[in-house]
Tab-separated table of C-alpha atoms in Angstrom:
chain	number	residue	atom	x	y	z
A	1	UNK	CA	-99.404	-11.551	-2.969
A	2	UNK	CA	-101.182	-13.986	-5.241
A	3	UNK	CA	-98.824	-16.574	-4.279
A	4	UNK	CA	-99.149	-15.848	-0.731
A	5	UNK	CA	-103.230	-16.097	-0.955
A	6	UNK	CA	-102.544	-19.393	-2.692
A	7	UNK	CA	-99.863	-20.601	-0.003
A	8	UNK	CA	-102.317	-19.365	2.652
A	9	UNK	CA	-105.416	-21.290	0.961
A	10	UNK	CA	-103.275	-24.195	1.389
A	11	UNK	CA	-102.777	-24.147	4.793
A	12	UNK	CA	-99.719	-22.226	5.452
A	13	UNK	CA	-99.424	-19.599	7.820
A	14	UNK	CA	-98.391	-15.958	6.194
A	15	UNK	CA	-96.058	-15.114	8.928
A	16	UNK	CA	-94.396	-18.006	8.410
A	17	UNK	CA	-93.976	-17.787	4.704
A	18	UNK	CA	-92.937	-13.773	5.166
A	19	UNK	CA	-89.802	-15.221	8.171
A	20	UNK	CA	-88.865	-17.910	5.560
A	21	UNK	CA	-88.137	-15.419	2.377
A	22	UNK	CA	-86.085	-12.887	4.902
A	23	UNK	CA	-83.786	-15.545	6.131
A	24	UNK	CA	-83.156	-16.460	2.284
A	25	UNK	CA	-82.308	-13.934	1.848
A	26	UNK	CA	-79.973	-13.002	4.446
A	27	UNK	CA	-77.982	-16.327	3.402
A	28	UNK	CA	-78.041	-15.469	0.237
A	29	UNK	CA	-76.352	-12.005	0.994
A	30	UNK	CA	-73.716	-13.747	3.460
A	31	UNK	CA	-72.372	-15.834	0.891
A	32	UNK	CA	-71.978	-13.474	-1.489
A	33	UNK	CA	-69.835	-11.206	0.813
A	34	UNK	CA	-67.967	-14.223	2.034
A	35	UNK	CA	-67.083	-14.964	-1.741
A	36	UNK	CA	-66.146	-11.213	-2.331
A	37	UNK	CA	-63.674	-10.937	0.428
A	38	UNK	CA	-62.345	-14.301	-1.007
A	39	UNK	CA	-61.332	-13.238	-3.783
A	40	UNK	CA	-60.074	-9.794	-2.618
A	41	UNK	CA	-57.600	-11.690	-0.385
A	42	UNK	CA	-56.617	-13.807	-3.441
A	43	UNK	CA	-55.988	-10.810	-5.820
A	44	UNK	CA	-53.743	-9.444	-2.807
A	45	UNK	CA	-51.759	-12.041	-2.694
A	46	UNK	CA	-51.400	-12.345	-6.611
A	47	UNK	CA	-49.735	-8.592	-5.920
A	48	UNK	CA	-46.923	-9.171	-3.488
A	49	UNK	CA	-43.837	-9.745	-5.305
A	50	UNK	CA	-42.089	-12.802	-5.586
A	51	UNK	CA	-38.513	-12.467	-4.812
A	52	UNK	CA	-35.407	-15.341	-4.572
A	53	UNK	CA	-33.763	-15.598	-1.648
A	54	UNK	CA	-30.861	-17.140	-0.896
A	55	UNK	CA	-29.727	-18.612	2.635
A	56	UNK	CA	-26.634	-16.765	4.571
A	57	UNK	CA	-23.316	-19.329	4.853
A	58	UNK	CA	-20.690	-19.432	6.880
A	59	UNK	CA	-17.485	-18.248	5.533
A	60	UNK	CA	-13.777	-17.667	6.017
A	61	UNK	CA	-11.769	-14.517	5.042
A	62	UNK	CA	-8.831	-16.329	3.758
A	63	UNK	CA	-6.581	-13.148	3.148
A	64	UNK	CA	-5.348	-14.022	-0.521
A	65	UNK	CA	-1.456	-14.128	-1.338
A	66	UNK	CA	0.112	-11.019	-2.355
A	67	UNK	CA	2.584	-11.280	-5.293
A	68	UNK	CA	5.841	-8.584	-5.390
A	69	UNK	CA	9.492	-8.122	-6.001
A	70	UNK	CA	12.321	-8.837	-4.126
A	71	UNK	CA	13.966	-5.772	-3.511
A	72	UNK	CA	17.502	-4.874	-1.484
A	73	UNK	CA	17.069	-3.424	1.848
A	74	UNK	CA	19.872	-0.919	1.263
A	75	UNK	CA	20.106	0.384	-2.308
A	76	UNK	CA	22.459	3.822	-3.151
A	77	UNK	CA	22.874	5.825	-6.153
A	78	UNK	CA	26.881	6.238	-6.466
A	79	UNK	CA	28.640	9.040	-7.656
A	80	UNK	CA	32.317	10.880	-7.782
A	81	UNK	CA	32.128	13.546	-4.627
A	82	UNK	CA	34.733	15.858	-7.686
A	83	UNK	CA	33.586	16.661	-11.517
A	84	UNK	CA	35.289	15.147	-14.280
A	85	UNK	CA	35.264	12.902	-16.982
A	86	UNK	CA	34.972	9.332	-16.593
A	87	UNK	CA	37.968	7.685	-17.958
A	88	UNK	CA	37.414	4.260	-16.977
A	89	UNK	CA	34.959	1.734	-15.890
A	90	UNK	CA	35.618	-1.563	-13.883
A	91	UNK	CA	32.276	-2.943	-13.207
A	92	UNK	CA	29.438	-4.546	-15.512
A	93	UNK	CA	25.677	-4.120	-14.355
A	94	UNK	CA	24.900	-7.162	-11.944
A	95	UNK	CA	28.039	-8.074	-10.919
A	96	UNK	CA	29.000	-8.363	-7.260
A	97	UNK	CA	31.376	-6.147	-5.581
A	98	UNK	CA	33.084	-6.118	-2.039
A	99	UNK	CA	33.391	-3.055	0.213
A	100	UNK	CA	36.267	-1.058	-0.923
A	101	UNK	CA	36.276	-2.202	-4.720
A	102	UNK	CA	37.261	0.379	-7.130
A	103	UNK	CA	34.075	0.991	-9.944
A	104	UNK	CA	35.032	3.793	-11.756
A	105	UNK	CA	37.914	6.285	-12.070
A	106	UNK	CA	37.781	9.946	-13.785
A	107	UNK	CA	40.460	11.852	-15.390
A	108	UNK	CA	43.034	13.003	-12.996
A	109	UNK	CA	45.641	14.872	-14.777
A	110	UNK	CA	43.379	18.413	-13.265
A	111	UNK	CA	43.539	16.924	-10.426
A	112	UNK	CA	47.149	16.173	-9.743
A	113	UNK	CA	47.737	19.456	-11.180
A	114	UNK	CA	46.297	20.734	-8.659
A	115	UNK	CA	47.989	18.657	-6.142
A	116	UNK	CA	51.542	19.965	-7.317
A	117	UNK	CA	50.211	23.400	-7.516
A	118	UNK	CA	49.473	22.763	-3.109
A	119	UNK	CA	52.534	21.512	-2.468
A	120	UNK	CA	54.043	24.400	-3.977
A	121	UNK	CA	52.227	26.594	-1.855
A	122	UNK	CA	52.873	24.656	0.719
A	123	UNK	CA	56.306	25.111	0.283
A	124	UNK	CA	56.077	29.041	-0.353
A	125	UNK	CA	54.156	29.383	2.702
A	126	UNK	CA	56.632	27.009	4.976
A	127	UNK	CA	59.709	29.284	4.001
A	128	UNK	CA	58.039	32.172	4.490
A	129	UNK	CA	57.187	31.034	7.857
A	130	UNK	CA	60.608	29.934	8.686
A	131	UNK	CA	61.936	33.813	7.930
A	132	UNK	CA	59.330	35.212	10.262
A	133	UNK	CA	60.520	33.257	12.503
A	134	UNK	CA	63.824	34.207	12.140
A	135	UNK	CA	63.159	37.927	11.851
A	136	UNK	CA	60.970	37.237	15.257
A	137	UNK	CA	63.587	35.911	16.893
A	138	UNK	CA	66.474	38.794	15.783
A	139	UNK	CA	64.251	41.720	17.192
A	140	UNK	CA	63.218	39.865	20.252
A	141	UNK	CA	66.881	39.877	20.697
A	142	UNK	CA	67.768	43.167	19.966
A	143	UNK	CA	64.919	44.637	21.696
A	144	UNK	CA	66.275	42.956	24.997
A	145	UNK	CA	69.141	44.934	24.082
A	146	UNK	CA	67.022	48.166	23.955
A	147	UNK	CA	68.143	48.289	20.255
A	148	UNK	CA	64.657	47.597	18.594
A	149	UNK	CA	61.464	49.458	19.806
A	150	UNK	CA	59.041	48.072	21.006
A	151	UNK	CA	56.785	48.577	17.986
A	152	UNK	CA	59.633	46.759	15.456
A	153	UNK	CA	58.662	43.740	17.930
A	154	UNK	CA	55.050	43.677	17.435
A	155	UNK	CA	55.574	44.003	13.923
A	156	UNK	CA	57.577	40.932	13.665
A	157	UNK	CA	55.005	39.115	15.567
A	158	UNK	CA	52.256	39.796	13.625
A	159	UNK	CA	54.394	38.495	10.371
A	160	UNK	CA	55.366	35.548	12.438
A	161	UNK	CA	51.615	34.611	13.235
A	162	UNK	CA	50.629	35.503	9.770
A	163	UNK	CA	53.146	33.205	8.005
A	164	UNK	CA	52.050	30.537	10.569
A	165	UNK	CA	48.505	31.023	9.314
A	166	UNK	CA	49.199	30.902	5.720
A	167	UNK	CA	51.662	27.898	6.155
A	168	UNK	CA	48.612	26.009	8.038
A	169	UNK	CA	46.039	27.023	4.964
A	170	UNK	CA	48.819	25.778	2.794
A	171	UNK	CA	48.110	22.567	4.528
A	172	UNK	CA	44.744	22.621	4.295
A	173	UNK	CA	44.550	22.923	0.841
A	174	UNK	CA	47.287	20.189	-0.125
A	175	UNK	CA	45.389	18.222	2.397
A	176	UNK	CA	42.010	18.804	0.156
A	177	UNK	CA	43.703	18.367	-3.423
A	178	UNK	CA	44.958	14.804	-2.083
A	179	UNK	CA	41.538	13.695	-1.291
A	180	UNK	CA	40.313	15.315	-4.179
A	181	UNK	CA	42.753	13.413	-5.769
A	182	UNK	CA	41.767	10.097	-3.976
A	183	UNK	CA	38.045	11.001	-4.808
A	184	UNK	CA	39.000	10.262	-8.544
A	185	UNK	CA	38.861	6.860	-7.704
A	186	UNK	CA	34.416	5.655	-6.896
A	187	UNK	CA	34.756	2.578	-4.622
A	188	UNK	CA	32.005	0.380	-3.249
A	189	UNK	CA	30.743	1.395	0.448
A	190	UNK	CA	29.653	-2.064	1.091
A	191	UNK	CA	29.329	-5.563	-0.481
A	192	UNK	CA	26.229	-5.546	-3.411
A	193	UNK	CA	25.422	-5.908	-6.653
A	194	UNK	CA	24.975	-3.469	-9.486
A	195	UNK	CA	21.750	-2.814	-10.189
A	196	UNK	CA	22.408	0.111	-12.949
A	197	UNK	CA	24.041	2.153	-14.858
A	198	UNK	CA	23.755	6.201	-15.270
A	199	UNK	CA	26.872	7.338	-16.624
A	200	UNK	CA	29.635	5.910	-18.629
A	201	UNK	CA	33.262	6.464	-19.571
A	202	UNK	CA	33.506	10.053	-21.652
A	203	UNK	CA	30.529	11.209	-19.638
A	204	UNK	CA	31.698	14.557	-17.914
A	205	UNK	CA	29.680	14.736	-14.420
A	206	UNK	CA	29.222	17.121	-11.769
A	207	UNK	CA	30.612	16.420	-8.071
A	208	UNK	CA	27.683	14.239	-6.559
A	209	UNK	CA	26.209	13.209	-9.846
A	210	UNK	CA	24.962	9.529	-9.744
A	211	UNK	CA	26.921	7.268	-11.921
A	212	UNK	CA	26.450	3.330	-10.481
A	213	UNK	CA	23.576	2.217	-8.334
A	214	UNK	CA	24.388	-0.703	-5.693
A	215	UNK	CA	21.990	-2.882	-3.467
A	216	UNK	CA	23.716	-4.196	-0.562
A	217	UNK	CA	23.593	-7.823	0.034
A	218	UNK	CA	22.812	-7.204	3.614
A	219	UNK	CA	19.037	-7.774	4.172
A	220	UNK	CA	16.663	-8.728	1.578
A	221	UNK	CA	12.763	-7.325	1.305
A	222	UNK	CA	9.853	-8.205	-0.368
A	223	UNK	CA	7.604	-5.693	-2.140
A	224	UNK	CA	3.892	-5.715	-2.341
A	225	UNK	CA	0.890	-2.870	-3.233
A	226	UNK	CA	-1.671	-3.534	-0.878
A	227	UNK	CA	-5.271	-2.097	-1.952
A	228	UNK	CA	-6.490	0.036	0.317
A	229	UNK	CA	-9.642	-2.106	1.604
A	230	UNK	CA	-6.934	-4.379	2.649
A	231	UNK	CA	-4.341	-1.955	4.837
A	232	UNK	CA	-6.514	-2.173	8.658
A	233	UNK	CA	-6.567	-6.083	8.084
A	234	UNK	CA	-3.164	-6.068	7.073
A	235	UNK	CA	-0.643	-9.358	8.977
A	236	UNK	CA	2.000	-8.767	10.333
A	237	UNK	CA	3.519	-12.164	9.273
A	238	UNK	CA	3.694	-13.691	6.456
A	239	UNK	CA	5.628	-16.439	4.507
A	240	UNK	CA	7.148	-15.595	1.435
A	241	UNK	CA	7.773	-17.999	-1.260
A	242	UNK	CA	10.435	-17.128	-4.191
A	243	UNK	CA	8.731	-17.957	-7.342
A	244	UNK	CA	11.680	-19.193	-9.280
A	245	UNK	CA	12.789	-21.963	-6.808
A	246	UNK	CA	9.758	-22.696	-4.689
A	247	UNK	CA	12.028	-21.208	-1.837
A	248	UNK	CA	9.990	-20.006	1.572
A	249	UNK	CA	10.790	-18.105	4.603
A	250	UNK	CA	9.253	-16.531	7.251
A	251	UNK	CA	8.727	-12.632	6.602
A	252	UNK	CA	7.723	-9.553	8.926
A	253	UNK	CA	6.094	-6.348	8.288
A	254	UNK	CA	9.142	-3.710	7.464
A	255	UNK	CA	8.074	-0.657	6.659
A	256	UNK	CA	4.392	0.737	4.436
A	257	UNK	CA	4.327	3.719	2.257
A	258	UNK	CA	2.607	7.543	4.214
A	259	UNK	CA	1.046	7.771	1.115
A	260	UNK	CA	-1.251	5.884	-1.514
A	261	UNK	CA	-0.354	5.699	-5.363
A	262	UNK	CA	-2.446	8.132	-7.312
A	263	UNK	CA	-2.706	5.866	-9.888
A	264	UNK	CA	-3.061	2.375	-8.649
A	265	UNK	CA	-4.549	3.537	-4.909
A	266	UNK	CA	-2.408	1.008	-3.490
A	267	UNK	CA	0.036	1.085	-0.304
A	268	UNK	CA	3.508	-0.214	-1.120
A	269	UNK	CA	4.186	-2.401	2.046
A	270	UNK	CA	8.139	-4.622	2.444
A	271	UNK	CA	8.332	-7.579	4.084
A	272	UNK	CA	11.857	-8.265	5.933
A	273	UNK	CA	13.010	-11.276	4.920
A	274	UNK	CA	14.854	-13.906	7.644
A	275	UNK	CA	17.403	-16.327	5.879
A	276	UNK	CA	16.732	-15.527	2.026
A	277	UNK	CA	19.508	-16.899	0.342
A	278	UNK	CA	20.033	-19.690	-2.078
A	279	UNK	CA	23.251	-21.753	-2.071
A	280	UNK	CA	24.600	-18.708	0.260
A	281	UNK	CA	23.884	-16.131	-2.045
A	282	UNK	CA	21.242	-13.764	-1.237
A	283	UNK	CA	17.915	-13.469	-3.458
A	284	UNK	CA	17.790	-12.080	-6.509
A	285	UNK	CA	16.696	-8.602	-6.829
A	286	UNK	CA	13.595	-8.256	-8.634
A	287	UNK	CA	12.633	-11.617	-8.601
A	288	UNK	CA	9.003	-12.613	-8.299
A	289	UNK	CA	8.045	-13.187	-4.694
A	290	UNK	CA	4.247	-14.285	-3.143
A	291	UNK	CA	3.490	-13.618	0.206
A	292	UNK	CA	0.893	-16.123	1.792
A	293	UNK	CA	-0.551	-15.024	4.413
A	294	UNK	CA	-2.762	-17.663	7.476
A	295	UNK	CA	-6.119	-17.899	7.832
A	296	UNK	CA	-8.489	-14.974	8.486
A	297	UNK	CA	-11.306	-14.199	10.601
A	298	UNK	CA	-14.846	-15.948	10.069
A	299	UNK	CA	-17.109	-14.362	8.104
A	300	UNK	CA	-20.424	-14.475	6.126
A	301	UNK	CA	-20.889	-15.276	2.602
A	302	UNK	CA	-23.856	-14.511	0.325
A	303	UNK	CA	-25.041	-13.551	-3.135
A	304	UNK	CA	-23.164	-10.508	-5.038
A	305	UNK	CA	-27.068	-10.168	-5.738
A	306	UNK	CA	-27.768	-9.426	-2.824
A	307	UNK	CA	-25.806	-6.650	-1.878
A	308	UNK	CA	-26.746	-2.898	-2.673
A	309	UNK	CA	-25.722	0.331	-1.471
A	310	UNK	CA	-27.995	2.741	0.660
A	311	UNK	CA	-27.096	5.921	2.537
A	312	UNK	CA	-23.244	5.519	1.807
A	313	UNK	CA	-23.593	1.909	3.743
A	314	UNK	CA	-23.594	-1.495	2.203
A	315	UNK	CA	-26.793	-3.705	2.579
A	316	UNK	CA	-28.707	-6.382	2.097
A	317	UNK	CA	-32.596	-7.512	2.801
A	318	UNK	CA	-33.095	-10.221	5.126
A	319	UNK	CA	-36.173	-11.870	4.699
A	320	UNK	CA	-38.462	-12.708	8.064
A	321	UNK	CA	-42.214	-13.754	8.160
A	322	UNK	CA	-42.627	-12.620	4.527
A	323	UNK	CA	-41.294	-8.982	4.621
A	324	UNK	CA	-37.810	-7.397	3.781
A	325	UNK	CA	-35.792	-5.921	6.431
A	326	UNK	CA	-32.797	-3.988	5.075
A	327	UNK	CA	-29.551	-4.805	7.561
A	328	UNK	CA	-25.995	-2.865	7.313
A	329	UNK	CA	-23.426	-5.451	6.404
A	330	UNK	CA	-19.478	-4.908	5.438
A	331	UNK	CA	-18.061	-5.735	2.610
A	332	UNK	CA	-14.800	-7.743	3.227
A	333	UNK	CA	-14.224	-9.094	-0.701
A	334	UNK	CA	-15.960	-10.217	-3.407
A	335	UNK	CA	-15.342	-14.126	-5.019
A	336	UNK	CA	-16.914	-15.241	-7.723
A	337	UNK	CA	-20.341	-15.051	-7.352
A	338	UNK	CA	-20.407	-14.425	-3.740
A	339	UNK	CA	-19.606	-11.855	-1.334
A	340	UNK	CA	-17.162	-12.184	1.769
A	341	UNK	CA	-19.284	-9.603	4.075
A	342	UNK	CA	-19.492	-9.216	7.908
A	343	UNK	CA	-22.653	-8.141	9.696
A	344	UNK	CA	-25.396	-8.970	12.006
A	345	UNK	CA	-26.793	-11.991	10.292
A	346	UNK	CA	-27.147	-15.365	11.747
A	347	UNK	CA	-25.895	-18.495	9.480
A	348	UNK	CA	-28.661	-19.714	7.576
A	349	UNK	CA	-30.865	-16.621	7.747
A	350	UNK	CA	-32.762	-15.818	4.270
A	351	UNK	CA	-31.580	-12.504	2.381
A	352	UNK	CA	-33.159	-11.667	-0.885
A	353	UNK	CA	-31.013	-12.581	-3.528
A	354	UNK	CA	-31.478	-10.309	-6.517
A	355	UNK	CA	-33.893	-7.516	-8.022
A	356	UNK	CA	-33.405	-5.901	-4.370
A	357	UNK	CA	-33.285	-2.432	-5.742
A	358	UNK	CA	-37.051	-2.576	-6.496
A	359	UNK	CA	-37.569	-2.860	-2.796
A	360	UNK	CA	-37.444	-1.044	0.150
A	361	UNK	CA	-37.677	-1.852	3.674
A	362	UNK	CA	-40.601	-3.475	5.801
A	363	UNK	CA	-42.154	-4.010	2.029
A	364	UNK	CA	-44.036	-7.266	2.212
A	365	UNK	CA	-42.787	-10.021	-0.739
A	366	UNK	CA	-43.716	-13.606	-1.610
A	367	UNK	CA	-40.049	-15.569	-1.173
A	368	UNK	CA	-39.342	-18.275	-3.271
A	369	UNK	CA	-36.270	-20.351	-3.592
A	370	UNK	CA	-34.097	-20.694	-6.854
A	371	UNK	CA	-35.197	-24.734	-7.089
A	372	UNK	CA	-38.828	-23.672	-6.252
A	373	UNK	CA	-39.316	-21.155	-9.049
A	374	UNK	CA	-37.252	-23.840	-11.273
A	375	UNK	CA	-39.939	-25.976	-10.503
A	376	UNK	CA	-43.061	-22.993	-11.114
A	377	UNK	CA	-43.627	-22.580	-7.404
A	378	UNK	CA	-44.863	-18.961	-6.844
A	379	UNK	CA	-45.550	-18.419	-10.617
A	380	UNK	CA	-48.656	-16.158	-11.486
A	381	UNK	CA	-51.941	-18.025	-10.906
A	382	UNK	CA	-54.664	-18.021	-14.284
């Protein structure tokens, strides 16, 4: 109030003075809340998180080769349809054999044994046949003659049919000790190659028992274990190239397995084969064999980093006006340090590139590119 008198003894006006200090103040007050709101929007931003993102780039998915074993599209387990002991062997393992060839032979002497023993019974039963027919025919006669009752006549015919019957299984069984006979003998039921070995001479086996296993040369496959991400993509077509020669022909979808291996969790699929031969000879069995397969269906490629796992579904955080939005994507295959994916994501979108399991969706970040943070772009301000 002194000052005021003082100001006022000088000539100025107190309501004037008392409008001058208010408006001071006011400014004064205005910049300071200006300045506080500053720096609250400064420590917000210091908060957001700065993440690398990475852009989204085309990609192809080029179905990679499958590598397998030529294998024979007919392939038996051999073996003598009578027991015995194997008293001879004609065949190595992987030599080729025509239709018919004999492979192995077994110890007959039971067997023609046998055989005598049915042709004697044979014999037994064809004499004894030829008497009932002869007493048949001597009481048909004599009961024409009203000699023979009637009943001495059905009597011979009943003998009569029943030396027939036992002449015919007479037959039978000389019929059966010949082929049992013939069965001594294990030929080759088509052309092939022997692929191995399960018995050997002095080995007594059981009618049925496999001794020799052939492949037939007659159609050629190749063998592959598909993973199971891979079987609802999997071609039809393919070309298949023999490793040893560099060798390739076309090949078409044969047959895939019902079932996955419990170990591998793999599909065994076979390729047919058109034309494998070399020099005329068919391939190989069990040589190595790659199936390539043409191009695949376009796809997206981004950062391993980027993808993570929510609610059973693969996914990955696209980036738009400075906030994470998390978008279902599916995983095709993984190369290197990118992932073949397929989703709704337009080439050249920004997805956050790693750390994305610190983040959730709609969350506000601070992006930065890998060459900007090389370069201290978005690092902490002092």
């Amino acid at each position: 109030m002194a000052k005021e008198r003082r100001l006022f003894a000088a000539g100025w006006p107190a309501g004037f003075l008392s409008g001058a200090l208010l408006a001071a103040s006011l400014l004064f007050a205005t910049h300071a809340v200006q300045a506080t709101e500053a720096e609250d929007v400064e420590g917000a931003a210091e908060t957001l998180p700065v993440v690398l993102v990475a852009p989204v780039r085309a990609g192809v998915d080029a179905r990679p080769a499958l590598v397998g074993a030529v294998v024979a599209k007919t392939a038996s387990a051999l073996g003598f349809q009578v027991a015995g002991r194997i008293s001879e062997r004609l065949v190595r393992r992987g030599e080729r054999v025509e239709s018919g060839a004999v492979l192995a032979r077994l110890d007959d002497r039971d067997l023609r044994a046998r055989l005598d023993s049915a042709r004697s019974a044979l014999a037994q039963a064809q004499a004894e046949a030829t008497l009932a027919d002869q007493e048949l025919a001597r009481i048909r006669d004599l009961s024409n003659r009203n000699v023979a009752s009637r009943q001495q006549l059905d009597q011979a015919i009943s003998r009569q049919r029943a030396a027939a019957a036992a002449m015919s299984n007479a037959e039978a069984r000389l019929t059966e000790a010949k082929n049992a006979l013939d069965y001594a003998e294990l030929r080759a039921p088509f052309d092939g190659v022997l692929t191995g070995l399960l018995a050997d001479v002095g080995d007594v086996v059981a009618a049925g028992q496999p001794m020799l296993q052939l492949a037939a040369d007659a159609g050629r496959l190749v063998e592959v274990a598909v993973p199971e991400r891979r079987m609802p993509t999997l071609s039809e077509g393919a070309m298949a190239e023999l490793v040893g020669d560099g060798q390739t022909v076309a090949a078409k979808l044969d047959s895939v397995s019902g079932a996955a291996d419990p170990a591998s969790r793999t599909y065994a699929a076979r390729y047919r084969l058109n034309g494998a031969a070399v020099e005329g000879q068919p391939w190989s069995l069990g040589q190595t064999a790659i199936l390539r397969f043409a191009g695949g269906e376009p796809t997206l490629r981004v950062p391993v980093g980027a993808v993570f796992a929510r609610d059973g579904q693969s996914r990955v955080f696209r980036v738009q006006d400075d906030a994470v939005q998390a978008v279902a994507v599916t995983v095709r295959s993984v190369a290197g340090d990118y992932a073949v994916i397929a989703g709704d994501l337009p080439v050249g979108a920004l997805v956050v590139a790693a750390g994305v399991n610190r983040l959730h969706d709609g969350q506000r970040v601070r992006p930065r590119r890998a060459a900007e943070l090389a370069g201290g772009a978005g690092e902490p301000r002092p």
